[in-house]
Coordinates of C-alpha atoms in Angstrom, one line a residue:
M1 CA -34.8 -19.0 13.7
E2 CA -37.6 -16.4 14.6
N3 CA -36.0 -13.1 13.7
L4 CA -34.0 -12.1 16.5
K5 CA -31.3 -9.3 18.1
I6 CA -28.1 -11.0 18.1
H7 CA -24.8 -9.3 19.1
F8 CA -21.2 -10.0 17.5
I9 CA -18.5 -9.3 19.9
G10 CA -15.2 -9.5 17.6
I11 CA -17.3 -8.7 14.6
G12 CA -14.1 -6.7 12.4
G13 CA -13.2 -10.5 11.8
I14 CA -13.6 -11.8 8.3
G15 CA -15.0 -14.9 10.2
L16 CA -17.0 -13.0 12.6
S17 CA -18.7 -10.2 9.5
A18 CA -19.4 -12.7 7.6
L19 CA -21.9 -14.6 10.0
A20 CA -23.2 -11.0 10.3
K21 CA -24.1 -10.0 7.1
F22 CA -25.4 -14.1 7.1
L23 CA -28.0 -13.3 9.8
A24 CA -29.2 -9.5 8.8
N25 CA -29.9 -11.9 5.3
D26 CA -31.9 -13.9 6.7
G27 CA -34.1 -10.9 9.1
H28 CA -32.0 -11.2 12.0
K29 CA -30.8 -7.5 13.4
I30 CA -27.2 -7.2 14.3
S31 CA -25.1 -5.1 16.5
G32 CA -21.7 -6.0 17.1
S33 CA -18.0 -4.7 18.5
D34 CA -14.5 -4.8 18.3
I35 CA -11.5 -3.0 19.4
K36 CA -10.8 -0.3 16.0
Q37 CA -13.1 1.1 13.3
T38 CA -12.1 -1.0 9.8
E39 CA -13.3 -1.2 6.6
I40 CA -15.5 -4.4 7.7
T41 CA -17.0 -2.8 10.4
N42 CA -17.5 0.7 8.7
D43 CA -19.5 -1.6 5.5
L44 CA -21.4 -3.5 8.6
A45 CA -23.1 -0.5 9.9
T46 CA -23.7 1.4 6.8
N47 CA -25.2 -2.0 4.4
F48 CA -26.4 -4.1 7.0
D49 CA -28.0 -1.3 9.7
A50 CA -25.6 -2.8 12.5
K51 CA -25.3 -1.0 15.6
I52 CA -21.4 -0.6 15.5
T53 CA -19.5 -0.5 19.1
I54 CA -16.1 0.5 19.3
P55 CA -14.0 -0.1 21.3
H56 CA -16.0 -3.7 23.7
H57 CA -18.1 -1.5 26.3
E58 CA -20.5 -3.5 28.7
D59 CA -23.5 -1.7 27.9
A60 CA -23.7 -3.5 24.0
V61 CA -25.5 -6.3 24.5
E62 CA -28.5 -4.9 26.7
G63 CA -31.5 -5.8 25.2
V64 CA -30.1 -8.8 22.6
D65 CA -31.2 -12.4 22.6
R66 CA -28.3 -13.8 21.9
V67 CA -24.2 -13.2 21.9
I68 CA -21.5 -14.7 19.6
Y69 CA -17.6 -14.4 20.0
S70 CA -15.2 -14.8 17.9
A71 CA -12.4 -17.6 18.9
A72 CA -10.5 -14.5 20.2
V73 CA -12.7 -13.2 23.3
R74 CA -11.6 -14.3 26.4
P75 CA -14.0 -15.0 29.4
T76 CA -12.7 -11.3 31.0
N77 CA -14.2 -9.1 27.8
P78 CA -16.4 -6.6 29.1
E79 CA -19.4 -8.3 27.2
Y80 CA -18.5 -11.2 27.8
Q81 CA -19.3 -10.8 31.4
K82 CA -22.2 -8.4 31.5
A83 CA -24.5 -10.7 29.1
K84 CA -23.3 -13.5 31.4
V85 CA -24.7 -11.4 34.4
L86 CA -27.2 -10.8 32.3
G87 CA -28.7 -14.4 31.4
I88 CA -28.1 -14.0 27.6
E89 CA -27.4 -17.3 25.2
L90 CA -23.9 -16.8 25.0
L91 CA -22.7 -18.7 21.6
S92 CA -18.5 -19.0 20.2
R93 CA -18.8 -18.7 16.7
K94 CA -18.4 -22.7 16.7
E95 CA -21.2 -23.2 18.9
A96 CA -23.5 -21.1 16.3
L97 CA -22.7 -22.5 13.7
K98 CA -24.7 -25.3 13.9
S99 CA -27.9 -23.9 14.8
I100 CA -27.0 -21.0 11.7
L101 CA -26.6 -24.3 9.0
E102 CA -28.8 -27.0 9.9
K103 CA -32.0 -26.4 7.9
K104 CA -29.6 -24.7 5.2
E105 CA -27.7 -27.6 2.4
V106 CA -24.2 -26.8 2.9
Y107 CA -21.6 -27.0 -0.3
A108 CA -18.3 -26.8 2.8
V109 CA -15.0 -26.6 1.7
G110 CA -12.2 -27.7 3.6
G111 CA -8.0 -28.3 4.0
A112 CA -5.2 -26.2 4.4
H113 CA -4.5 -24.2 1.4
G114 CA -6.3 -23.0 -1.5
K115 CA -10.1 -23.5 0.7
S116 CA -10.6 -19.4 0.3
T117 CA -10.3 -19.5 -3.2
T118 CA -11.8 -22.9 -4.2
S119 CA -15.0 -21.4 -1.8
A120 CA -15.4 -18.7 -3.7
M121 CA -14.9 -20.6 -7.8
L122 CA -17.6 -22.5 -6.7
A123 CA -19.6 -19.4 -5.8
S124 CA -19.2 -18.5 -8.7
I125 CA -20.1 -21.8 -10.9
V126 CA -23.5 -21.9 -8.6
P127 CA -24.8 -18.6 -9.1
Q128 CA -27.7 -19.5 -7.4
S129 CA -26.6 -20.1 -3.8
N130 CA -25.1 -18.2 -0.7
A131 CA -22.3 -17.5 -0.4
L132 CA -20.5 -17.4 3.5
I133 CA -16.6 -17.3 2.8
G134 CA -13.3 -16.4 4.6
A135 CA -12.4 -13.9 2.0
I136 CA -13.5 -11.5 -0.2
S137 CA -14.7 -12.2 -3.4
K138 CA -14.1 -10.0 -5.9
E139 CA -17.3 -11.1 -8.3
F140 CA -19.5 -9.8 -5.3
G141 CA -17.7 -7.3 -3.2
S142 CA -17.8 -9.0 0.0
N143 CA -17.3 -12.4 2.0
V144 CA -21.1 -13.2 1.4
R145 CA -23.3 -13.0 -0.9
P146 CA -28.0 -13.7 -0.3
Y147 CA -29.5 -15.5 -2.2
A148 CA -33.1 -16.4 -1.9
N149 CA -32.9 -20.4 -1.4
N150 CA -31.3 -22.5 1.1
K151 CA -28.3 -24.0 -0.5
V152 CA -25.3 -22.3 0.5
V153 CA -21.9 -21.8 -0.5
F154 CA -19.4 -22.5 2.8
E155 CA -15.8 -22.3 3.7
A156 CA -15.0 -24.6 6.0
D157 CA -12.2 -23.9 9.3
E158 CA -10.3 -26.8 10.6
S159 CA -8.6 -23.7 13.2
D160 CA -11.0 -25.0 15.7
E161 CA -12.8 -27.5 14.3
S162 CA -15.9 -25.2 13.9
F163 CA -16.0 -27.6 10.1
L164 CA -17.7 -30.0 12.0
N165 CA -20.4 -28.1 13.4
S166 CA -20.9 -27.3 9.0
N167 CA -24.1 -29.4 8.5
P168 CA -22.0 -30.6 5.2
Y169 CA -24.3 -31.8 2.2
L170 CA -21.0 -31.3 0.0
A171 CA -17.6 -31.6 1.5
I172 CA -14.7 -30.9 -1.3
V173 CA -11.2 -30.6 1.1
T174 CA -7.9 -29.6 -0.8
N175 CA -5.6 -30.7 0.9
V176 CA -4.3 -31.7 4.0
E177 CA -1.9 -30.1 6.7
P178 CA -1.4 -30.3 10.3
E179 CA -1.5 -26.3 11.3
H180 CA -3.1 -24.4 14.3
M181 CA -1.9 -27.2 16.6
E182 CA -1.7 -25.3 19.5
Y183 CA -5.5 -25.9 19.7
Y184 CA -5.5 -29.8 19.1
G185 CA -2.8 -30.1 21.9
Y186 CA 0.1 -30.9 19.6
D187 CA -2.0 -34.6 18.9
E188 CA -1.7 -35.6 14.4
E189 CA -4.2 -38.2 15.6
R190 CA -6.8 -36.1 17.2
F191 CA -6.1 -33.9 13.9
Y192 CA -6.5 -36.4 10.9
N193 CA -9.9 -37.5 12.8
A194 CA -11.4 -34.0 12.3
Y195 CA -11.0 -33.9 8.8
K196 CA -12.1 -37.7 8.5
N197 CA -15.2 -36.7 10.4
F198 CA -16.1 -33.8 8.6
L199 CA -15.7 -35.4 5.2
S200 CA -18.1 -38.6 7.4
L201 CA -21.2 -35.9 7.7
A202 CA -21.2 -35.5 3.5
K203 CA -23.7 -37.0 1.4
I204 CA -20.6 -36.6 -1.8
R205 CA -17.3 -36.1 -1.1
V206 CA -14.9 -34.5 -3.8
I207 CA -10.8 -34.5 -2.7
N208 CA -7.5 -34.3 -3.8
A209 CA -6.7 -37.7 -4.1
E210 CA -2.6 -37.2 -4.3
D211 CA -2.8 -35.9 -0.3
T212 CA -1.1 -38.5 1.3
F213 CA -3.6 -38.5 3.3
L214 CA -6.9 -38.3 1.7
A215 CA -5.9 -41.1 -0.3
S216 CA -5.6 -42.6 2.4
L217 CA -9.5 -42.6 3.4
D218 CA -11.2 -45.4 3.1
M219 CA -14.9 -44.2 1.8
P220 CA -16.9 -43.4 -1.4
S221 CA -15.5 -40.1 -3.2
V222 CA -14.9 -38.2 -5.9
K223 CA -11.2 -38.4 -6.5
L224 CA -9.1 -35.8 -8.2
Y225 CA -5.8 -37.1 -9.6
P226 CA -4.2 -34.1 -10.6
S227 CA -1.3 -35.1 -12.0
K228 CA -2.9 -36.8 -15.0
D229 CA -6.6 -35.4 -14.7
I230 CA -6.2 -32.2 -15.3
K231 CA -4.1 -31.9 -18.8
N232 CA -2.6 -28.5 -20.7
V233 CA -2.4 -26.4 -18.5
S234 CA -0.8 -22.4 -19.7
F235 CA -0.7 -18.9 -18.4
I236 CA -2.2 -16.1 -20.5
L237 CA -2.0 -12.6 -19.7
V238 CA -6.3 -10.6 -20.1
D239 CA -5.9 -6.9 -19.3
G240 CA -2.7 -7.5 -17.8
K241 CA -4.2 -9.7 -15.5
P242 CA -3.4 -13.3 -15.0
H243 CA -5.7 -16.1 -16.2
T244 CA -4.8 -20.5 -16.3
K245 CA -5.6 -22.4 -19.1
F246 CA -6.3 -26.3 -18.4
E247 CA -8.5 -29.6 -19.5
L248 CA -10.0 -31.2 -17.3
L249 CA -10.5 -35.7 -17.9
D250 CA -13.1 -35.5 -20.9
L251 CA -14.7 -32.3 -19.9
G252 CA -13.0 -29.8 -22.2
A253 CA -10.8 -27.0 -21.8
F254 CA -11.5 -24.4 -19.0
E255 CA -10.1 -21.1 -18.7
V256 CA -10.2 -18.8 -14.7
F257 CA -8.1 -15.8 -13.3
G258 CA -5.0 -16.6 -11.2
F259 CA -2.2 -17.8 -12.1
G260 CA -0.3 -21.8 -11.3
H261 CA -1.3 -25.6 -10.6
H262 CA -2.6 -24.9 -7.7
I263 CA -5.3 -22.2 -9.5
A264 CA -5.6 -25.7 -11.7
L265 CA -6.9 -27.9 -9.3
D266 CA -9.1 -25.5 -6.4
A267 CA -10.4 -24.6 -10.6
A268 CA -11.1 -28.7 -11.3
L269 CA -12.1 -29.2 -7.3
A270 CA -15.3 -26.3 -6.7
I271 CA -16.1 -28.1 -10.8
L272 CA -15.9 -31.3 -10.4
G273 CA -18.6 -30.2 -6.9
A274 CA -20.6 -28.7 -9.0
L275 CA -21.0 -31.3 -11.5
E276 CA -22.4 -33.3 -8.5
L277 CA -25.0 -30.8 -7.6
K278 CA -26.3 -31.1 -10.7
E279 CA -24.7 -28.0 -13.0
N280 CA -24.8 -28.0 -16.5
L281 CA -21.2 -28.7 -17.9
E282 CA -21.4 -26.1 -20.4
D283 CA -23.1 -23.3 -17.5
V284 CA -20.6 -23.9 -15.2
R285 CA -17.7 -23.1 -18.2
A286 CA -19.1 -20.0 -18.6
N287 CA -19.5 -19.4 -15.4
L288 CA -16.1 -20.4 -13.9
L289 CA -14.7 -17.0 -15.9
N290 CA -17.2 -15.0 -13.5
Y291 CA -14.6 -15.8 -10.7
K292 CA -12.2 -12.4 -10.6
G293 CA -9.9 -13.2 -7.6
I294 CA -10.0 -12.6 -3.8
K295 CA -9.0 -10.2 -2.3
K296 CA -5.4 -10.2 -1.1
R297 CA -4.2 -13.3 -2.8
F298 CA -2.2 -12.1 -6.0
D299 CA -4.4 -9.2 -5.5
I300 CA -3.5 -6.5 -7.8
V301 CA -3.7 -3.0 -5.9
Q302 CA -0.9 -1.3 -8.9
N303 CA -1.4 -2.1 -12.8
R304 CA 1.3 0.1 -15.1
E305 CA 3.4 -1.0 -17.2
K306 CA 6.2 0.0 -15.5
C307 CA 5.9 -1.1 -12.2
V308 CA 3.1 -4.1 -10.6
V309 CA 1.9 -4.1 -7.0
I310 CA 0.6 -7.7 -5.9
D311 CA -1.1 -7.7 -2.0
D312 CA -0.8 -11.5 -1.0
Y313 CA -2.1 -13.4 2.2
G314 CA 0.3 -15.7 2.3
H315 CA 1.8 -16.7 5.9
H316 CA 2.0 -20.6 5.0
P317 CA 5.3 -21.5 3.7
T318 CA 3.8 -23.2 1.0
E319 CA 1.2 -21.1 0.1
I320 CA 3.8 -18.5 -0.3
K321 CA 6.2 -20.8 -2.4
V322 CA 3.7 -21.7 -5.0
T323 CA 2.3 -18.0 -4.9
I324 CA 6.6 -17.1 -5.8
T325 CA 6.0 -19.6 -8.2
S326 CA 3.5 -17.7 -9.8
L327 CA 4.9 -14.3 -9.4
Q328 CA 8.0 -15.4 -11.4
T329 CA 6.3 -16.7 -14.2
Y330 CA 4.0 -13.3 -13.8
R331 CA 7.1 -11.5 -13.4
D332 CA 7.8 -12.8 -17.2
L333 CA 5.0 -12.7 -19.2
R334 CA 4.9 -9.1 -18.3
G335 CA 8.6 -8.1 -19.2
F336 CA 9.5 -7.1 -16.0
T337 CA 13.4 -8.0 -15.2
E338 CA 13.4 -7.4 -11.1
L339 CA 10.4 -9.1 -8.3
N340 CA 10.9 -7.7 -5.2
V341 CA 8.9 -8.6 -1.7
I342 CA 8.4 -7.3 1.1
W343 CA 7.4 -9.8 4.0
Q344 CA 5.4 -9.5 7.3
P345 CA 5.8 -13.0 9.3
H346 CA 2.5 -13.5 11.1
K347 CA 2.3 -14.9 14.6
Y348 CA 6.0 -15.9 16.8
S349 CA 5.1 -19.5 16.8
R350 CA 4.3 -20.0 13.4
T351 CA 7.4 -17.8 12.5
M352 CA 9.7 -20.3 15.0
D353 CA 7.4 -23.8 14.2
N354 CA 8.6 -23.3 10.5
L355 CA 11.6 -21.9 9.9
Q356 CA 13.7 -23.3 8.0
A357 CA 10.8 -23.6 5.5
F358 CA 10.4 -19.8 5.4
V359 CA 14.3 -19.4 4.4
E360 CA 13.3 -21.9 0.7
C361 CA 10.1 -20.7 0.2
F362 CA 11.6 -16.7 -1.4
E363 CA 14.5 -18.7 -3.3
G364 CA 14.6 -16.8 -6.0
V365 CA 13.4 -13.3 -5.6
D366 CA 16.0 -10.5 -6.5
E367 CA 15.4 -8.4 -2.8
L368 CA 13.8 -9.8 0.4
V369 CA 12.4 -7.1 2.5
L370 CA 11.6 -8.0 6.4
L371 CA 9.2 -6.0 8.7
P372 CA 8.8 -7.0 12.3
I373 CA 6.7 -9.6 13.1
W374 CA 3.2 -9.7 13.2
S375 CA 1.8 -10.5 17.2
A376 CA -1.2 -11.2 16.4
G377 CA -1.6 -10.5 19.8
E378 CA 1.2 -13.2 21.0
L379 CA 3.7 -12.3 23.4
E380 CA 7.2 -11.2 21.8
V381 CA 9.6 -13.8 22.0
D382 CA 13.5 -13.3 20.2
I383 CA 13.9 -14.7 16.4
D384 CA 16.9 -13.8 14.5
L385 CA 15.2 -13.4 11.3
K386 CA 18.6 -11.4 9.6
G387 CA 21.1 -14.1 10.2
A388 CA 17.6 -16.9 9.5
F389 CA 17.9 -15.0 5.9
S390 CA 21.1 -14.2 5.5
R391 CA 21.1 -15.8 2.1
Y392 CA 19.1 -13.1 0.9
K393 CA 19.9 -9.9 -0.5
L394 CA 18.6 -8.3 2.4
L395 CA 16.7 -5.2 4.1
M396 CA 15.3 -5.1 7.3
A397 CA 12.9 -2.6 7.7
D398 CA 10.2 -0.8 9.9
W399 CA 6.7 0.0 7.6
V400 CA 5.9 0.6 3.9
T401 CA 3.3 3.5 2.0
K402 CA 3.1 3.5 -1.2
E403 CA 2.7 7.0 -2.9
D404 CA 2.3 8.2 -6.1
G405 CA 2.8 4.4 -7.7
I406 CA 6.0 4.1 -5.6
V407 CA 6.5 1.4 -2.6
K408 CA 8.9 3.1 -0.1
I409 CA 10.5 1.2 2.8
S410 CA 11.2 2.7 5.9
K411 CA 13.8 2.2 8.6
D412 CA 14.1 4.2 11.7
G413 CA 11.9 6.9 10.4
H414 CA 13.8 6.7 7.3
I415 CA 13.1 6.0 3.6
I416 CA 16.3 3.6 2.4
R417 CA 15.1 1.8 -0.9
E418 CA 12.0 2.9 -3.2
Y419 CA 10.5 0.7 -5.9
S420 CA 8.9 2.3 -9.0
E421 CA 9.6 -0.2 -11.5
G422 CA 9.0 -4.4 -12.2
L423 CA 6.9 -6.0 -9.8
I424 CA 6.7 -6.2 -6.1
A425 CA 4.7 -8.3 -4.3
A426 CA 4.2 -7.9 -0.3
F427 CA 3.2 -11.3 1.6
G428 CA 1.4 -11.5 5.4
A429 CA -1.9 -11.6 7.6
G430 CA -1.8 -8.7 9.7
D431 CA -1.3 -5.1 8.5
I432 CA 0.9 -5.5 5.0
T433 CA -2.1 -5.6 3.3
Y434 CA -2.9 -1.5 4.5
Q435 CA 0.7 -0.2 3.6
I436 CA 1.1 -2.0 0.8
R437 CA -2.5 -0.1 -0.8
G438 CA -1.2 2.7 0.9
E439 CA -4.0 2.8 3.6
A440 CA -2.3 2.9 6.5

């Protein structure tokens, strides 16, 4: 496609900003708007010469060739309406993927959990590739890595079936678990068929064959059986940071940043995918060490001898549960006695749909701080979190901040608790990440 002026409505989102950067690297002139200025919009303005409009304004679409909008944008948005009046081509992110990826060799990673991690690992071990992922890889400090060829490591999103437009040459699927069911009309068959169709598009498939749904599929695939193919898993500290060692099949030993059997599983899928792409085994082993984790996933935001603070994006009970296990391992290796956890629930619908699983997933924490639910634009619903979580040593709070290495918990304008020792972890997909970093 010839070079265009492309405007993005909702450019501050992790997914849309990745597309904007990717298209800027392809030679297009980009601009965008969002409701507030953030780290992401500043990066786009400074490093990608993007004209950013805050908040949305109809004039922002004047003179552009194409408008791409995020899933959160409604037809009432002033820029959307103006683009329609002006006859500018309007595409959702999902629709735009088709033309963006149709001529690329795409290595797509999908799944309910672990897809950002697996995508970032795959980008590390296939270094001569573009990367377009839904998280910030700490190795290259961005959600996008440009490279001058047509190979693309791509994090494929099932939430709106957009992964069906990703043109996968290689498809890796970590696991499948029904979520985003409001999009699928609460029809599980439709949800599972989307994954089936995604895999069927690929020339090469690599799957976790111990996932019940993936195991049931009848299509040629490279199958990983984690319980027998991954052996001798051990956890070590390197400069106070978590690393997992494991052996895979007959391929020898590997080491990767992060803690947990799920980290070994994600790495194993990425390794098998890279080998299918004919990457050299010893290069894969060495390049995996370049993976430094991803921002907001077991992200050590303070690493002091007596007090470590970790920020984690986990917002689903399955993710939180495995991370709590990793945190307990980390606590013990660091010689701490306490693990205190702060949770900002994300969305009323998700909290209600999974309430019992959320109650169980924090098992083993010393104190649990509950922040108000981050609504993500949903209507408020009354949920008795204090009652539901009564088994825990519980603190109901409004706000968290970090000053001078101390995590401070506030309620009704007063500090009700300070943590200055041990391991403190914060979970959530809302603004908790800025609170716990002391940036809010």
